[in-house]
PDB file of C-alpha atoms in Angstrom:
ATOM      1  CA  UNK A 531     -36.185  87.003  43.101  1.00  0.00           C
ATOM      2  CA  UNK A 532     -35.655  90.506  44.426  1.00  0.00           C
ATOM      3  CA  UNK A 533     -32.605  91.095  46.618  1.00  0.00           C
ATOM      4  CA  UNK A 534     -30.078  93.794  47.363  1.00  0.00           C
ATOM      5  CA  UNK A 535     -26.869  93.960  45.356  1.00  0.00           C
ATOM      6  CA  UNK A 536     -24.150  92.164  47.288  1.00  0.00           C
ATOM      7  CA  UNK A 537     -20.582  93.347  47.589  1.00  0.00           C
ATOM      8  CA  UNK A 538     -19.431  89.743  47.102  1.00  0.00           C
ATOM      9  CA  UNK A 539     -17.664  89.331  43.729  1.00  0.00           C
ATOM     10  CA  UNK A 540     -19.531  87.437  41.055  1.00  0.00           C
ATOM     11  CA  UNK A 541     -17.967  84.523  39.241  1.00  0.00           C
ATOM     12  CA  UNK A 542     -16.124  85.633  36.172  1.00  0.00           C
ATOM     13  CA  UNK A 543     -17.194  83.937  32.935  1.00  0.00           C
ATOM     14  CA  UNK A 544     -13.522  83.093  32.457  1.00  0.00           C
ATOM     15  CA  UNK A 545     -13.157  81.728  35.990  1.00  0.00           C
ATOM     16  CA  UNK A 546     -11.726  78.285  36.673  1.00  0.00           C
ATOM     17  CA  UNK A 547     -14.336  75.595  35.954  1.00  0.00           C
ATOM     18  CA  UNK A 548     -13.441  73.519  39.012  1.00  0.00           C
ATOM     19  CA  UNK A 549     -13.898  76.587  41.258  1.00  0.00           C
ATOM     20  CA  UNK A 550     -17.301  77.282  39.718  1.00  0.00           C
ATOM     21  CA  UNK A 551     -18.462  73.704  40.189  1.00  0.00           C
ATOM     22  CA  UNK A 552     -17.230  73.562  43.791  1.00  0.00           C
ATOM     23  CA  UNK A 553     -19.068  76.793  44.579  1.00  0.00           C
ATOM     24  CA  UNK A 554     -22.356  75.999  42.848  1.00  0.00           C
ATOM     25  CA  UNK A 555     -22.801  72.279  43.429  1.00  0.00           C
ATOM     26  CA  UNK A 556     -24.153  72.404  47.022  1.00  0.00           C
ATOM     27  CA  UNK A 557     -26.862  74.906  45.976  1.00  0.00           C
ATOM     28  CA  UNK A 558     -28.231  73.112  42.930  1.00  0.00           C
ATOM     29  CA  UNK A 559     -30.538  70.776  44.856  1.00  0.00           C
ATOM     30  CA  UNK A 560     -31.900  73.756  46.811  1.00  0.00           C
ATOM     31  CA  UNK A 561     -32.575  75.604  43.569  1.00  0.00           C
ATOM     32  CA  UNK A 562     -34.321  72.592  42.008  1.00  0.00           C
ATOM     33  CA  UNK A 563     -36.480  72.087  45.092  1.00  0.00           C
ATOM     34  CA  UNK A 564     -37.708  75.671  45.088  1.00  0.00           C
ATOM     35  CA  UNK A 565     -38.219  75.594  41.321  1.00  0.00           C
ATOM     36  CA  UNK A 566     -40.364  72.493  41.698  1.00  0.00           C
ATOM     37  CA  UNK A 567     -42.604  73.903  44.447  1.00  0.00           C
ATOM     38  CA  UNK A 568     -42.363  77.598  43.500  1.00  0.00           C
ATOM     39  CA  UNK A 569     -42.480  78.281  47.229  1.00  0.00           C
ATOM     40  CA  UNK A 570     -39.542  78.672  49.636  1.00  0.00           C
ATOM     41  CA  UNK A 571     -41.449  77.617  52.765  1.00  0.00           C
ATOM     42  CA  UNK A 572     -42.915  74.523  51.133  1.00  0.00           C
ATOM     43  CA  UNK A 573     -39.563  73.566  49.617  1.00  0.00           C
ATOM     44  CA  UNK A 574     -37.828  74.004  52.977  1.00  0.00           C
ATOM     45  CA  UNK A 575     -40.351  71.667  54.606  1.00  0.00           C
ATOM     46  CA  UNK A 576     -39.983  69.038  51.872  1.00  0.00           C
ATOM     47  CA  UNK A 577     -36.189  69.193  51.931  1.00  0.00           C
ATOM     48  CA  UNK A 578     -36.024  69.373  55.727  1.00  0.00           C
ATOM     49  CA  UNK A 579     -33.780  72.468  55.775  1.00  0.00           C
ATOM     50  CA  UNK A 580     -34.357  75.810  57.540  1.00  0.00           C
ATOM     51  CA  UNK A 581     -36.175  78.328  55.377  1.00  0.00           C
ATOM     52  CA  UNK A 582     -33.505  80.930  56.116  1.00  0.00           C
ATOM     53  CA  UNK A 583     -30.788  78.568  54.872  1.00  0.00           C
ATOM     54  CA  UNK A 584     -32.715  77.944  51.671  1.00  0.00           C
ATOM     55  CA  UNK A 585     -33.345  81.636  51.055  1.00  0.00           C
ATOM     56  CA  UNK A 586     -29.673  82.507  51.568  1.00  0.00           C
ATOM     57  CA  UNK A 587     -28.622  79.690  49.216  1.00  0.00           C
ATOM     58  CA  UNK A 588     -30.846  81.039  46.443  1.00  0.00           C
ATOM     59  CA  UNK A 589     -29.594  84.599  46.905  1.00  0.00           C
ATOM     60  CA  UNK A 590     -25.976  83.485  46.777  1.00  0.00           C
ATOM     61  CA  UNK A 591     -26.614  81.281  43.759  1.00  0.00           C
ATOM     62  CA  UNK A 592     -28.069  84.229  41.835  1.00  0.00           C
ATOM     63  CA  UNK A 593     -25.171  86.416  42.929  1.00  0.00           C
ATOM     64  CA  UNK A 594     -22.619  83.842  41.872  1.00  0.00           C
ATOM     65  CA  UNK A 595     -24.240  83.413  38.473  1.00  0.00           C
ATOM     66  CA  UNK A 596     -24.879  87.100  38.024  1.00  0.00           C
ATOM     67  CA  UNK A 597     -28.495  86.571  36.859  1.00  0.00           C
ATOM     68  CA  UNK A 598     -31.951  86.473  38.464  1.00  0.00           C
ATOM     69  CA  UNK A 599     -33.412  82.969  38.481  1.00  0.00           C
ATOM     70  CA  UNK A 600     -36.760  83.817  40.158  1.00  0.00           C
ATOM     71  CA  UNK A 601     -39.284  86.614  40.302  1.00  0.00           C
ATOM     72  CA  UNK A 602     -41.517  86.953  43.361  1.00  0.00           C
ATOM     73  CA  UNK A 603     -45.307  86.836  42.900  1.00  0.00           C
ATOM     74  CA  UNK A 604     -46.889  87.339  46.293  1.00  0.00           C
ATOM     75  CA  UNK A 605     -45.881  84.375  48.428  1.00  0.00           C
ATOM     76  CA  UNK A 606     -44.770  82.314  45.479  1.00  0.00           C
ATOM     77  CA  UNK A 607     -41.797  82.395  43.158  1.00  0.00           C
ATOM     78  CA  UNK A 608     -41.700  81.962  39.398  1.00  0.00           C
ATOM     79  CA  UNK A 609     -38.745  81.072  37.250  1.00  0.00           C
ATOM     80  CA  UNK A 610     -37.300  83.678  34.930  1.00  0.00           C
ATOM     81  CA  UNK A 611     -36.281  82.738  31.407  1.00  0.00           C
ATOM     82  CA  UNK A 612     -32.730  82.278  32.672  1.00  0.00           C
ATOM     83  CA  UNK A 613     -34.069  80.203  35.580  1.00  0.00           C
ATOM     84  CA  UNK A 614     -35.911  77.820  33.232  1.00  0.00           C
ATOM     85  CA  UNK A 615     -32.793  77.393  31.099  1.00  0.00           C
ATOM     86  CA  UNK A 616     -30.709  76.710  34.206  1.00  0.00           C
ATOM     87  CA  UNK A 617     -33.292  74.307  35.669  1.00  0.00           C
ATOM     88  CA  UNK A 618     -33.151  71.940  32.699  1.00  0.00           C
ATOM     89  CA  UNK A 619     -29.410  71.487  33.047  1.00  0.00           C
ATOM     90  CA  UNK A 620     -29.593  71.272  36.842  1.00  0.00           C
ATOM     91  CA  UNK A 621     -32.212  68.502  36.736  1.00  0.00           C
ATOM     92  CA  UNK A 622     -30.111  66.509  34.274  1.00  0.00           C
ATOM     93  CA  UNK A 623     -27.022  67.001  36.423  1.00  0.00           C
ATOM     94  CA  UNK A 624     -28.803  65.958  39.622  1.00  0.00           C
ATOM     95  CA  UNK A 625     -30.281  62.923  37.881  1.00  0.00           C
ATOM     96  CA  UNK A 626     -26.799  61.907  36.735  1.00  0.00           C
ATOM     97  CA  UNK A 627     -25.440  62.335  40.255  1.00  0.00           C
ATOM     98  CA  UNK A 628     -28.293  60.202  41.600  1.00  0.00           C
ATOM     99  CA  UNK A 629     -27.618  57.536  38.961  1.00  0.00           C
ATOM    100  CA  UNK A 630     -23.927  57.525  39.837  1.00  0.00           C
ATOM    101  CA  UNK A 631     -24.714  57.277  43.555  1.00  0.00           C
ATOM    102  CA  UNK A 632     -27.026  54.320  42.912  1.00  0.00           C
ATOM    103  CA  UNK A 633     -24.306  52.660  40.848  1.00  0.00           C
ATOM    104  CA  UNK A 634     -21.561  52.981  43.459  1.00  0.00           C
ATOM    105  CA  UNK A 635     -23.927  51.833  46.207  1.00  0.00           C
ATOM    106  CA  UNK A 636     -24.796  48.799  44.092  1.00  0.00           C
ATOM    107  CA  UNK A 637     -21.099  48.054  43.503  1.00  0.00           C
ATOM    108  CA  UNK A 638     -20.499  48.126  47.266  1.00  0.00           C
ATOM    109  CA  UNK A 639     -23.438  45.866  48.139  1.00  0.00           C
ATOM    110  CA  UNK A 640     -22.121  42.848  50.114  1.00  0.00           C
ATOM    111  CA  UNK A 641     -24.238  40.353  48.174  1.00  0.00           C
ATOM    112  CA  UNK A 642     -24.348  41.794  44.662  1.00  0.00           C
ATOM    113  CA  UNK A 643     -21.431  44.235  44.530  1.00  0.00           C
ATOM    114  CA  UNK A 644     -18.581  44.344  42.035  1.00  0.00           C
ATOM    115  CA  UNK A 645     -14.861  43.565  42.208  1.00  0.00           C
ATOM    116  CA  UNK A 646     -12.428  44.997  39.635  1.00  0.00           C
ATOM    117  CA  UNK A 647      -9.846  42.211  39.378  1.00  0.00           C
ATOM    118  CA  UNK A 648      -6.692  42.122  37.277  1.00  0.00           C
ATOM    119  CA  UNK A 649      -4.470  39.151  36.493  1.00  0.00           C
ATOM    120  CA  UNK A 650      -1.679  37.989  34.214  1.00  0.00           C
ATOM    121  CA  UNK A 651      -2.498  36.566  30.792  1.00  0.00           C
ATOM    122  CA  UNK A 652      -0.963  33.249  31.834  1.00  0.00           C
ATOM    123  CA  UNK A 653      -3.509  32.896  34.631  1.00  0.00           C
ATOM    124  CA  UNK A 654      -6.560  33.447  32.453  1.00  0.00           C
ATOM    125  CA  UNK A 655      -7.076  29.988  30.989  1.00  0.00           C
ATOM    126  CA  UNK A 656      -7.293  27.938  34.169  1.00  0.00           C
ATOM    127  CA  UNK A 657      -6.249  29.607  37.426  1.00  0.00           C
ATOM    128  CA  UNK A 658      -8.623  32.585  37.507  1.00  0.00           C
ATOM    129  CA  UNK A 659     -11.719  30.711  36.244  1.00  0.00           C
ATOM    130  CA  UNK A 660     -11.140  28.133  38.984  1.00  0.00           C
ATOM    131  CA  UNK A 661     -10.756  30.822  41.631  1.00  0.00           C
ATOM    132  CA  UNK A 662     -13.928  32.621  40.578  1.00  0.00           C
ATOM    133  CA  UNK A 663     -15.887  29.370  40.498  1.00  0.00           C
ATOM    134  CA  UNK A 664     -14.779  28.520  44.042  1.00  0.00           C
ATOM    135  CA  UNK A 665     -15.450  32.041  45.381  1.00  0.00           C
ATOM    136  CA  UNK A 666     -18.930  32.246  43.884  1.00  0.00           C
ATOM    137  CA  UNK A 667     -19.955  29.058  45.659  1.00  0.00           C
ATOM    138  CA  UNK A 668     -20.404  31.258  48.747  1.00  0.00           C
ATOM    139  CA  UNK A 669     -20.951  34.585  46.949  1.00  0.00           C
ATOM    140  CA  UNK A 670     -23.070  33.642  43.942  1.00  0.00           C
ATOM    141  CA  UNK A 671     -24.212  37.145  43.000  1.00  0.00           C
ATOM    142  CA  UNK A 672     -20.982  39.128  43.353  1.00  0.00           C
ATOM    143  CA  UNK A 673     -20.005  40.580  39.968  1.00  0.00           C
ATOM    144  CA  UNK A 674     -16.509  40.933  38.501  1.00  0.00           C
ATOM    145  CA  UNK A 675     -14.865  43.320  36.094  1.00  0.00           C
ATOM    146  CA  UNK A 676     -11.899  41.320  34.774  1.00  0.00           C
ATOM    147  CA  UNK A 677      -8.723  42.801  33.304  1.00  0.00           C
ATOM    148  CA  UNK A 678      -5.858  40.778  31.800  1.00  0.00           C
ATOM    149  CA  UNK A 679      -2.532  42.553  31.393  1.00  0.00           C
ATOM    150  CA  UNK A 680       1.139  42.393  32.271  1.00  0.00           C
ATOM    151  CA  UNK A 681       2.225  43.200  35.800  1.00  0.00           C
ATOM    152  CA  UNK A 682       3.396  46.813  35.537  1.00  0.00           C
ATOM    153  CA  UNK A 683       0.296  47.854  33.592  1.00  0.00           C
ATOM    154  CA  UNK A 684      -1.958  46.362  36.269  1.00  0.00           C
ATOM    155  CA  UNK A 685      -0.063  48.096  39.069  1.00  0.00           C
ATOM    156  CA  UNK A 686      -0.581  51.416  37.310  1.00  0.00           C
ATOM    157  CA  UNK A 687      -4.306  50.674  37.072  1.00  0.00           C
ATOM    158  CA  UNK A 688      -4.320  49.880  40.798  1.00  0.00           C
ATOM    159  CA  UNK A 689      -2.739  53.265  41.470  1.00  0.00           C
ATOM    160  CA  UNK A 690      -5.284  54.947  39.197  1.00  0.00           C
ATOM    161  CA  UNK A 691      -8.164  53.385  41.135  1.00  0.00           C
ATOM    162  CA  UNK A 692      -9.286  51.274  38.165  1.00  0.00           C
ATOM    163  CA  UNK A 693      -8.600  47.934  39.883  1.00  0.00           C
ATOM    164  CA  UNK A 694      -9.328  46.696  43.392  1.00  0.00           C
ATOM    165  CA  UNK A 695      -6.966  43.715  43.379  1.00  0.00           C
ATOM    166  CA  UNK A 696      -4.550  42.051  40.991  1.00  0.00           C
ATOM    167  CA  UNK A 697      -2.611  38.805  40.721  1.00  0.00           C
ATOM    168  CA  UNK A 698       0.866  39.595  39.472  1.00  0.00           C
ATOM    169  CA  UNK A 699       4.475  38.488  39.252  1.00  0.00           C
ATOM    170  CA  UNK A 700       7.003  39.423  40.490  1.00  0.00           C
ATOM    171  CA  UNK A 701       5.355  40.364  43.778  1.00  0.00           C
ATOM    172  CA  UNK A 702       5.722  44.172  43.944  1.00  0.00           C
ATOM    173  CA  UNK A 703       7.614  45.980  46.671  1.00  0.00           C
ATOM    174  CA  UNK A 704       6.415  49.598  46.646  1.00  0.00           C
ATOM    175  CA  UNK A 705       5.446  51.953  49.502  1.00  0.00           C
ATOM    176  CA  UNK A 706       2.053  52.785  47.990  1.00  0.00           C
ATOM    177  CA  UNK A 707       1.045  49.145  47.507  1.00  0.00           C
ATOM    178  CA  UNK A 708       0.352  46.186  49.765  1.00  0.00           C
ATOM    179  CA  UNK A 709       1.326  42.802  48.335  1.00  0.00           C
ATOM    180  CA  UNK A 710       1.168  39.253  49.647  1.00  0.00           C
ATOM    181  CA  UNK A 711       2.914  36.224  48.196  1.00  0.00           C
ATOM    182  CA  UNK A 712       0.394  33.481  47.417  1.00  0.00           C
ATOM    183  CA  UNK A 713       2.181  30.776  45.462  1.00  0.00           C
ATOM    184  CA  UNK A 714       5.114  29.834  43.308  1.00  0.00           C
ATOM    185  CA  UNK A 715       5.103  28.632  39.715  1.00  0.00           C
ATOM    186  CA  UNK A 716       7.971  26.669  38.192  1.00  0.00           C
ATOM    187  CA  UNK A 717       9.256  27.753  34.801  1.00  0.00           C
ATOM    188  CA  UNK A 718      10.320  25.328  32.084  1.00  0.00           C
ATOM    189  CA  UNK A 719      12.580  25.590  29.095  1.00  0.00           C
ATOM    190  CA  UNK A 720      10.305  25.000  26.112  1.00  0.00           C
ATOM    191  CA  UNK A 721      12.003  23.644  22.971  1.00  0.00           C
ATOM    192  CA  UNK A 722      10.696  22.479  19.569  1.00  0.00           C
ATOM    193  CA  UNK A 723       9.719  18.807  19.407  1.00  0.00           C
ATOM    194  CA  UNK A 724      12.448  18.127  16.823  1.00  0.00           C
ATOM    195  CA  UNK A 725      15.150  19.996  18.753  1.00  0.00           C
ATOM    196  CA  UNK A 726      18.365  18.229  19.765  1.00  0.00           C
ATOM    197  CA  UNK A 727      17.430  18.804  23.424  1.00  0.00           C
ATOM    198  CA  UNK A 728      13.905  17.418  23.040  1.00  0.00           C
ATOM    199  CA  UNK A 729      14.928  13.960  24.257  1.00  0.00           C
ATOM    200  CA  UNK A 730      15.979  15.363  27.603  1.00  0.00           C
ATOM    201  CA  UNK A 731      13.761  15.687  30.698  1.00  0.00           C
ATOM    202  CA  UNK A 732      16.005  18.037  32.646  1.00  0.00           C
ATOM    203  CA  UNK A 733      18.505  20.707  31.719  1.00  0.00           C
ATOM    204  CA  UNK A 734      20.811  23.264  33.256  1.00  0.00           C
ATOM    205  CA  UNK A 735      19.961  26.636  31.793  1.00  0.00           C
ATOM    206  CA  UNK A 736      23.633  27.242  30.929  1.00  0.00           C
ATOM    207  CA  UNK A 737      23.294  24.469  28.324  1.00  0.00           C
ATOM    208  CA  UNK A 738      20.938  26.746  26.371  1.00  0.00           C
ATOM    209  CA  UNK A 739      23.400  29.634  26.185  1.00  0.00           C
ATOM    210  CA  UNK A 740      23.824  29.242  22.418  1.00  0.00           C
ATOM    211  CA  UNK A 741      20.095  28.975  21.668  1.00  0.00           C
ATOM    212  CA  UNK A 742      17.889  31.643  20.117  1.00  0.00           C
ATOM    213  CA  UNK A 743      15.200  32.766  22.594  1.00  0.00           C
ATOM    214  CA  UNK A 744      11.674  34.014  22.107  1.00  0.00           C
ATOM    215  CA  UNK A 745      10.486  36.134  25.035  1.00  0.00           C
ATOM    216  CA  UNK A 746       7.895  38.570  26.216  1.00  0.00           C
ATOM    217  CA  UNK A 747       8.529  42.241  25.597  1.00  0.00           C
ATOM    218  CA  UNK A 748      10.634  44.361  28.000  1.00  0.00           C
ATOM    219  CA  UNK A 749       8.519  45.551  30.922  1.00  0.00           C
ATOM    220  CA  UNK A 750       6.792  42.206  31.399  1.00  0.00           C
ATOM    221  CA  UNK A 751       7.589  40.461  34.668  1.00  0.00           C
ATOM    222  CA  UNK A 752       8.344  37.159  32.967  1.00  0.00           C
ATOM    223  CA  UNK A 753      10.841  38.912  30.682  1.00  0.00           C
ATOM    224  CA  UNK A 754      12.674  40.344  33.684  1.00  0.00           C
ATOM    225  CA  UNK A 755      12.745  36.905  35.290  1.00  0.00           C
ATOM    226  CA  UNK A 756      14.038  35.322  32.060  1.00  0.00           C
ATOM    227  CA  UNK A 757      16.830  37.882  31.752  1.00  0.00           C
ATOM    228  CA  UNK A 758      17.774  37.454  35.424  1.00  0.00           C
ATOM    229  CA  UNK A 759      17.877  33.642  35.243  1.00  0.00           C
ATOM    230  CA  UNK A 760      19.997  33.690  32.091  1.00  0.00           C
ATOM    231  CA  UNK A 761      22.378  36.160  33.721  1.00  0.00           C
ATOM    232  CA  UNK A 762      22.620  33.869  36.754  1.00  0.00           C
ATOM    233  CA  UNK A 763      23.383  30.984  34.381  1.00  0.00           C
ATOM    234  CA  UNK A 764      26.251  33.008  32.885  1.00  0.00           C
ATOM    235  CA  UNK A 765      24.900  34.311  29.592  1.00  0.00           C
ATOM    236  CA  UNK A 766      22.729  36.946  27.976  1.00  0.00           C
ATOM    237  CA  UNK A 767      19.918  35.463  25.860  1.00  0.00           C
ATOM    238  CA  UNK A 768      19.935  36.143  22.129  1.00  0.00           C
ATOM    239  CA  UNK A 769      16.353  37.230  21.513  1.00  0.00           C
ATOM    240  CA  UNK A 770      14.860  36.821  18.045  1.00  0.00           C
ATOM    241  CA  UNK A 771      11.165  37.449  18.768  1.00  0.00           C
ATOM    242  CA  UNK A 772       9.348  39.408  21.480  1.00  0.00           C
ATOM    243  CA  UNK A 773       5.651  38.956  22.133  1.00  0.00           C
ATOM    244  CA  UNK A 774       2.877  39.882  24.543  1.00  0.00           C
ATOM    245  CA  UNK A 775       1.383  36.503  25.431  1.00  0.00           C
ATOM    246  CA  UNK A 776       2.907  33.205  26.591  1.00  0.00           C
ATOM    247  CA  UNK A 777       0.908  30.904  24.321  1.00  0.00           C
ATOM    248  CA  UNK A 778       2.010  32.923  21.297  1.00  0.00           C
ATOM    249  CA  UNK A 779       5.594  32.258  22.371  1.00  0.00           C
ATOM    250  CA  UNK A 780       4.814  28.534  22.567  1.00  0.00           C
ATOM    251  CA  UNK A 781       3.554  28.722  19.012  1.00  0.00           C
ATOM    252  CA  UNK A 782       6.794  30.363  17.921  1.00  0.00           C
ATOM    253  CA  UNK A 783       8.770  27.622  19.660  1.00  0.00           C
ATOM    254  CA  UNK A 784       6.640  24.942  17.961  1.00  0.00           C
ATOM    255  CA  UNK A 785       7.453  26.600  14.625  1.00  0.00           C
ATOM    256  CA  UNK A 786      11.150  26.146  15.347  1.00  0.00           C
ATOM    257  CA  UNK A 787      11.892  29.854  15.856  1.00  0.00           C
ATOM    258  CA  UNK A 788      13.591  29.548  19.233  1.00  0.00           C
ATOM    259  CA  UNK A 789      13.308  28.348  22.818  1.00  0.00           C
ATOM    260  CA  UNK A 790      11.540  30.023  25.752  1.00  0.00           C
ATOM    261  CA  UNK A 791      11.296  30.035  29.529  1.00  0.00           C
ATOM    262  CA  UNK A 792       7.588  29.725  30.298  1.00  0.00           C
ATOM    263  CA  UNK A 793       5.163  28.611  33.030  1.00  0.00           C
ATOM    264  CA  UNK A 794       3.292  25.336  32.437  1.00  0.00           C
ATOM    265  CA  UNK A 795       0.445  25.542  29.899  1.00  0.00           C
ATOM    266  CA  UNK A 796      -3.174  24.956  30.846  1.00  0.00           C
ATOM    267  CA  UNK A 797      -3.370  22.357  28.075  1.00  0.00           C
ATOM    268  CA  UNK A 798      -0.335  20.534  26.603  1.00  0.00           C
ATOM    269  CA  UNK A 799       0.625  21.964  23.233  1.00  0.00           C
ATOM    270  CA  UNK A 800       1.791  19.723  20.401  1.00  0.00           C
ATOM    271  CA  UNK A 801       5.062  20.512  18.721  1.00  0.00           C
ATOM    272  CA  UNK A 802       7.004  21.425  21.866  1.00  0.00           C
ATOM    273  CA  UNK A 803       8.782  19.664  24.705  1.00  0.00           C
ATOM    274  CA  UNK A 804       8.984  21.235  28.166  1.00  0.00           C
ATOM    275  CA  UNK A 805      12.165  20.606  30.135  1.00  0.00           C
ATOM    276  CA  UNK A 806      12.643  20.966  33.884  1.00  0.00           C
ATOM    277  CA  UNK A 807      15.381  23.511  34.647  1.00  0.00           C
ATOM    278  CA  UNK A 808      17.642  22.172  37.398  1.00  0.00           C
ATOM    279  CA  UNK A 809      19.941  25.200  37.748  1.00  0.00           C
ATOM    280  CA  UNK A 810      19.470  27.970  38.515  1.00  0.00           C
ATOM    281  CA  UNK A 811      16.201  27.498  40.322  1.00  0.00           C
ATOM    282  CA  UNK A 812      13.626  28.625  37.757  1.00  0.00           C
ATOM    283  CA  UNK A 813      10.385  29.819  39.332  1.00  0.00           C
ATOM    284  CA  UNK A 814       8.291  32.915  39.705  1.00  0.00           C
ATOM    285  CA  UNK A 815       6.340  34.100  42.719  1.00  0.00           C
ATOM    286  CA  UNK A 816       2.659  34.917  42.258  1.00  0.00           C
ATOM    287  CA  UNK A 817       1.116  37.452  44.608  1.00  0.00           C
ATOM    288  CA  UNK A 818      -1.935  39.619  45.145  1.00  0.00           C
ATOM    289  CA  UNK A 819      -1.558  43.396  45.371  1.00  0.00           C
ATOM    290  CA  UNK A 820      -3.799  46.300  46.315  1.00  0.00           C
ATOM    291  CA  UNK A 821      -3.479  50.016  46.967  1.00  0.00           C
ATOM    292  CA  UNK A 822      -2.279  50.897  50.463  1.00  0.00           C
ATOM    293  CA  UNK A 823      -4.721  52.841  52.614  1.00  0.00           C
ATOM    294  CA  UNK A 824      -7.734  52.152  50.430  1.00  0.00           C
ATOM    295  CA  UNK A 825     -10.945  51.130  52.196  1.00  0.00           C
ATOM    296  CA  UNK A 826     -12.407  47.965  50.688  1.00  0.00           C
ATOM    297  CA  UNK A 827     -16.057  47.571  49.859  1.00  0.00           C
ATOM    298  CA  UNK A 828     -17.614  44.405  51.365  1.00  0.00           C
ATOM    299  CA  UNK A 829     -17.336  42.347  48.126  1.00  0.00           C
ATOM    300  CA  UNK A 830     -13.694  43.380  47.624  1.00  0.00           C
ATOM    301  CA  UNK A 831     -12.891  42.534  51.254  1.00  0.00           C
ATOM    302  CA  UNK A 832     -14.542  39.130  50.873  1.00  0.00           C
ATOM    303  CA  UNK A 833     -12.628  38.298  47.694  1.00  0.00           C
ATOM    304  CA  UNK A 834      -9.353  39.498  49.236  1.00  0.00           C
ATOM    305  CA  UNK A 835      -9.876  37.198  52.213  1.00  0.00           C
ATOM    306  CA  UNK A 836     -10.630  34.353  49.815  1.00  0.00           C
ATOM    307  CA  UNK A 837      -7.422  34.917  47.823  1.00  0.00           C
ATOM    308  CA  UNK A 838      -5.312  35.106  50.983  1.00  0.00           C
ATOM    309  CA  UNK A 839      -6.869  31.852  52.170  1.00  0.00           C
ATOM    310  CA  UNK A 840      -5.494  30.174  49.025  1.00  0.00           C
ATOM    311  CA  UNK A 841      -1.890  30.849  49.986  1.00  0.00           C
ATOM    312  CA  UNK A 842       0.138  27.854  48.834  1.00  0.00           C
ATOM    313  CA  UNK A 843      -2.738  26.403  46.804  1.00  0.00           C
ATOM    314  CA  UNK A 844      -3.556  29.191  44.390  1.00  0.00           C
ATOM    315  CA  UNK A 845      -2.364  27.424  41.262  1.00  0.00           C
ATOM    316  CA  UNK A 846      -3.865  24.233  39.813  1.00  0.00           C
ATOM    317  CA  UNK A 847      -1.876  21.161  40.817  1.00  0.00           C
TER     318      UNK A 847
END
């Protein structure tokens, strides 16, 4: 394409990649349209843009790249060698953008969209499957991307935009998050079936001050709650084993390796006895959290309303 040399600076080959992309991206579709028709007027009509706008976009694109992409042949244009090389990459890039746009539109569809939902490991066996079953009774085609993790890890994924909603404990209090308390789950002192305390039904936590504990690793919400309850009961737990999952801790207790403060299991486990803690009050709050200021897609909004409607009845009875 023949044009006068512009005084505008060309992009340096060593220029910042983000600057290059921001400058070129709006002109790529214009370039591809003209390359397809080999005619500025025809391309302008097909793309519903003024011919002058299209012509200026092509001139600036060539100036920014520092190469000629077209040669003029009468009223038509033909791609140069550089133009053909550039076109292949542009078409792949535009196709990828179109695919991505289709994907995000599909994820936001009210009937068939997707919800990225995180929850604690302890809620995966019974609570979350029951919630999803109940929600899909009215939204049968909504899809879910499910993530199980400990609370702090899920909150970081919320902040990173990788999750829409998460069920967590303790209920977070942070300026960049919105959280709502949904339910409360009692914790029990789990002891081996042959333990001297196994014949009891209730216990004050202070009575376990001399026991060896198995707990979740530091950073887990349940570990923080365990440490806080033991401190309130007047002692610091002696921890022999730290794990990442509550049912693994139950297995350690069944093997006689310690005692643990845990939520009720989905299915009773042989080899352990679960004692009600009478003092201090042993419970954890379960809440739903999301990123403040984020606009929900229709499926996310629907699932959020559903979770909030389960306040006080989130957990299986």
